[in-house]
């Protein structure tokens, strides 16, 4: 595949992380997830991690400047990528425009009811990062990863008291990007309520088109 520059948009829980990993495996594009990078910074107790944690624990967005400074270099040195969780505000989208153009923004849609159901049953492997859902894509054991046997855990920001706020933040700060990319002729939409494999197939068709 030519070195495409793609980004995934959509509410938390729509499947951006799951799809980005699958697309990266299939295409060799570099998967850049601001959420994963931030969680790594938090786990290592870095300055960025300490600054971000407060916002993340509340389900709020981390300030634009911190995010843009953090991701800028990684994007600039990669010629084909799939962005997952960035940009998330109009200011971030404008900053991205100055770094590199996008070929496609894929909006994975999901209703509020589905978002809340999915996030509260999401579990992640501490070792390899594989994402499970106890309702829709359950692991064989509730506590261990099928692939590597790593411990499965619930992200702090997937706790029910935080999930509502994350959806509101998405609607207020991130949903305006739908118009932003539509106006630039870059937006495609995929129904995120479909099974993972169907969503992936649709995205692969869009990338091939
Ligand atoms: P995610 O894994 O993409 O759901 O991100 C988890 C959390 O990290 C979000 O709820 C935000 O607090 C923070 N975060 C990730 N990406 C961004 C971004 N592009 N802008 C601001 N905050 C972000």
Coordinates of C-alpha atoms and ligand atoms in Angstrom, one line a residue:
X1 CA 0.0 0.0 0.0
X2 CA 1.2 3.5 -0.7
X3 CA 2.2 5.4 2.3
X4 CA -1.1 6.8 3.3
X5 CA -1.8 9.3 6.1
X6 CA -5.0 8.3 7.8
X7 CA -6.8 9.3 11.0
X8 CA -9.7 7.8 12.9
X9 CA -12.4 9.9 14.5
X10 CA -15.3 8.8 16.7
X11 CA -16.5 8.7 20.3
X12 CA -14.5 6.8 23.0
X13 CA -15.3 3.1 22.6
X14 CA -16.2 3.3 18.9
X15 CA -13.4 0.9 18.1
X16 CA -10.6 3.3 17.0
X17 CA -7.9 1.5 18.9
X18 CA -9.0 -1.9 17.9
X19 CA -9.3 -1.0 14.2
X20 CA -6.1 1.0 14.2
X21 CA -4.1 -2.0 15.4
X22 CA -5.7 -4.3 12.8
X23 CA -5.1 -1.8 10.0
X24 CA -1.5 -1.3 11.0
X25 CA -1.0 -5.1 11.0
X26 CA -2.5 -5.4 7.5
X27 CA -0.9 -2.4 5.9
X28 CA 2.3 -1.8 7.8
X29 CA 1.3 1.8 8.4
X30 CA 2.6 3.2 11.7
X31 CA 0.0 3.3 14.4
X32 CA 0.2 6.5 16.5
X33 CA -2.2 6.6 19.4
X34 CA -2.0 9.7 21.7
X35 CA -4.0 7.8 24.4
X36 CA -1.4 4.9 24.4
X37 CA 1.5 7.3 24.4
X38 CA 0.0 9.2 27.3
X39 CA -0.7 6.0 29.3
X40 CA 2.9 5.0 28.7
X41 CA 4.1 8.4 30.0
X42 CA 1.8 8.1 33.1
X43 CA 3.1 4.5 33.7
X44 CA 6.7 5.8 33.6
X45 CA 5.9 8.8 35.8
X46 CA 7.4 11.3 33.4
X47 CA 6.8 15.0 33.4
X48 CA 4.3 14.7 30.5
X49 CA 2.6 11.8 32.3
X50 CA 2.2 13.7 35.6
X51 CA 0.8 16.7 33.7
X52 CA -1.7 14.6 31.8
X53 CA -2.9 12.2 34.5
X54 CA -5.2 14.7 36.2
X55 CA -7.1 15.4 33.0
X56 CA -7.2 11.8 31.9
X57 CA -8.6 10.5 35.3
X58 CA -11.5 13.0 35.0
X59 CA -12.2 12.0 31.4
X60 CA -11.2 15.5 30.2
X61 CA -8.9 16.3 27.3
X62 CA -5.2 17.0 28.0
X63 CA -4.3 20.6 26.9
X64 CA -3.7 21.0 23.2
X65 CA -0.1 22.3 23.5
X66 CA 1.1 19.3 25.5
X67 CA -0.5 16.9 23.0
X68 CA 0.8 18.7 19.9
X69 CA 4.3 19.0 21.2
X70 CA 4.2 15.3 22.2
X71 CA 3.0 14.0 18.8
X72 CA 4.6 16.5 16.4
X73 CA 8.0 14.8 16.0
X74 CA 6.5 11.3 15.7
X75 CA 4.2 12.4 12.8
X76 CA 6.9 14.5 11.1
X77 CA 9.3 11.5 10.9
X78 CA 6.7 8.9 9.7
X79 CA 5.7 8.9 6.0
X80 CA 2.7 6.6 6.4
X81 CA 0.6 6.5 9.5
X82 CA -2.8 5.8 11.1
X83 CA -3.6 8.4 13.8
X84 CA -5.9 7.1 16.6
X85 CA -7.2 9.7 19.0
X86 CA -5.6 12.7 17.4
X87 CA -6.6 15.3 16.4
X88 CA -9.4 15.7 19.0
X89 CA -10.0 19.4 18.8
X90 CA -10.1 22.0 16.0
X91 CA -6.9 23.5 17.4
X92 CA -5.2 20.1 17.0
X93 CA -6.5 19.7 13.5
X94 CA -5.1 23.1 12.5
X95 CA -1.8 22.2 14.1
X96 CA -1.7 18.9 12.1
X97 CA -2.4 20.7 8.9
X98 CA 0.9 22.6 9.4
X99 CA 2.8 19.3 10.0
X100 CA 1.4 17.2 7.1
X101 CA -1.8 16.8 5.1
X102 CA -4.2 13.9 5.7
X103 CA -5.4 11.6 2.9
X104 CA -8.5 10.4 4.7
X105 CA -10.3 11.0 8.0
X106 CA -12.5 8.0 8.9
X107 CA -15.3 8.7 11.3
X108 CA -16.5 5.6 13.2
X109 CA -19.9 6.4 14.5
X110 CA -21.6 5.0 17.7
X111 CA -24.6 6.1 19.8
X112 CA -24.2 7.3 23.4
X113 CA -26.0 4.2 24.8
X114 CA -23.6 1.9 22.9
X115 CA -20.6 4.0 24.0
X116 CA -21.5 3.6 27.7
X117 CA -22.2 -0.1 27.4
X118 CA -19.0 -0.8 25.5
X119 CA -16.6 1.3 27.7
X120 CA -17.8 -0.2 31.0
X121 CA -17.2 -3.7 29.7
X122 CA -13.8 -3.0 28.0
X123 CA -10.7 -4.8 29.3
X124 CA -7.1 -4.3 28.1
X125 CA -4.1 -6.6 28.4
X126 CA -1.4 -5.1 30.5
X127 CA 1.3 -6.9 28.5
X128 CA 0.4 -6.7 24.8
X129 CA -2.3 -4.1 24.8
X130 CA -4.9 -6.3 23.2
X131 CA -8.4 -4.9 23.7
X132 CA -11.3 -7.2 24.7
X133 CA -15.0 -6.6 25.5
X134 CA -16.6 -8.8 28.1
X135 CA -20.0 -8.5 26.2
X136 CA -19.0 -8.5 22.5
X137 CA -15.5 -9.9 22.3
X138 CA -14.8 -11.8 25.5
X139 CA -11.5 -13.4 26.4
X140 CA -11.5 -17.1 27.2
X141 CA -10.7 -16.2 30.8
X142 CA -12.0 -13.0 32.4
X143 CA -8.7 -12.1 33.9
X144 CA -6.0 -13.3 31.3
X145 CA -5.2 -12.4 27.7
X146 CA -5.8 -15.1 25.1
X147 CA -2.7 -14.2 23.2
X148 CA 0.0 -13.7 25.8
X149 CA -1.5 -14.6 29.2
X150 CA -1.0 -11.1 30.5
X151 CA -3.3 -9.6 33.1
X152 CA -6.5 -8.0 31.9
X153 CA -7.5 -4.7 33.5
X154 CA -10.1 -2.0 33.3
X155 CA -8.7 1.5 32.4
X156 CA -9.3 4.1 35.1
X157 CA -11.1 6.3 32.6
X158 CA -13.5 3.4 31.7
X159 CA -15.0 3.5 35.2
X160 CA -18.8 4.3 34.9
X161 CA -18.4 7.7 36.8
X162 CA -15.9 8.9 34.1
X163 CA -17.5 7.5 31.0
X164 CA -20.4 10.0 30.8
X165 CA -18.0 12.9 31.0
X166 CA -15.9 11.5 28.2
X167 CA -18.9 11.3 25.9
X168 CA -19.9 14.9 26.7
X169 CA -16.3 16.1 26.1
X170 CA -16.3 14.2 22.7
X171 CA -19.6 15.9 21.7
X172 CA -18.4 19.4 22.7
X173 CA -14.7 19.4 21.7
X174 CA -14.2 16.6 19.1
X175 CA -17.5 16.3 17.1
X176 CA -16.9 19.7 15.4
X177 CA -14.1 18.0 13.5
X178 CA -16.8 16.1 11.5
X179 CA -17.6 19.4 9.8
X180 CA -14.0 20.4 9.7
X181 CA -13.0 17.4 7.6
X182 CA -16.3 17.2 5.6
X183 CA -15.7 20.7 4.4
X184 CA -12.2 19.7 3.2
X185 CA -13.6 16.6 1.3
X186 CA -11.6 14.2 3.5
X187 CA -14.4 12.6 5.7
X188 CA -15.7 9.0 5.3
X189 CA -18.1 7.4 7.7
X190 CA -18.3 3.8 9.0
X191 CA -21.0 2.4 11.3
X192 CA -19.1 1.3 14.4
X193 CA -22.0 -0.7 15.8
X194 CA -21.2 -3.5 13.2
X195 CA -18.9 -6.4 14.2
X196 CA -15.2 -5.7 14.2
X197 CA -14.5 -7.7 11.1
X198 CA -17.2 -5.9 9.1
X199 CA -15.9 -2.4 10.2
X200 CA -12.4 -3.5 9.2
X201 CA -13.5 -4.6 5.8
X202 CA -15.3 -1.4 5.1
X203 CA -12.2 0.6 6.2
X204 CA -9.9 -1.5 4.0
X205 CA -12.3 -0.8 1.1
X206 CA -12.1 2.9 1.8
X207 CA -8.3 2.8 1.9
X208 CA -8.1 0.9 -1.4
X209 CA -10.5 3.3 -3.1
Ligands
LIG1 P1 -8.0 7.4 24.3 O1 -7.2 6.2 24.7 O2 -7.8 7.9 22.9 O3 -9.5 7.2 24.7 O4 -7.4 8.6 25.3 C1 -7.5 8.5 26.7 C2 -7.4 9.9 27.3 O5 -6.1 10.5 26.9 C3 -8.4 10.8 26.8 O6 -9.6 10.7 27.6 C4 -7.7 12.2 27.1 O7 -7.7 12.5 28.5 C5 -6.3 11.9 26.7 N1 -6.1 12.1 25.3 C6 -5.8 11.2 24.3 N2 -5.6 11.8 23.1 C7 -5.8 13.1 23.3 C8 -5.8 14.2 22.4 N3 -5.6 14.1 21.1 N4 -6.1 15.4 23.0 C9 -6.3 15.6 24.3 N5 -6.4 14.6 25.2 C10 -6.1 13.3 24.7

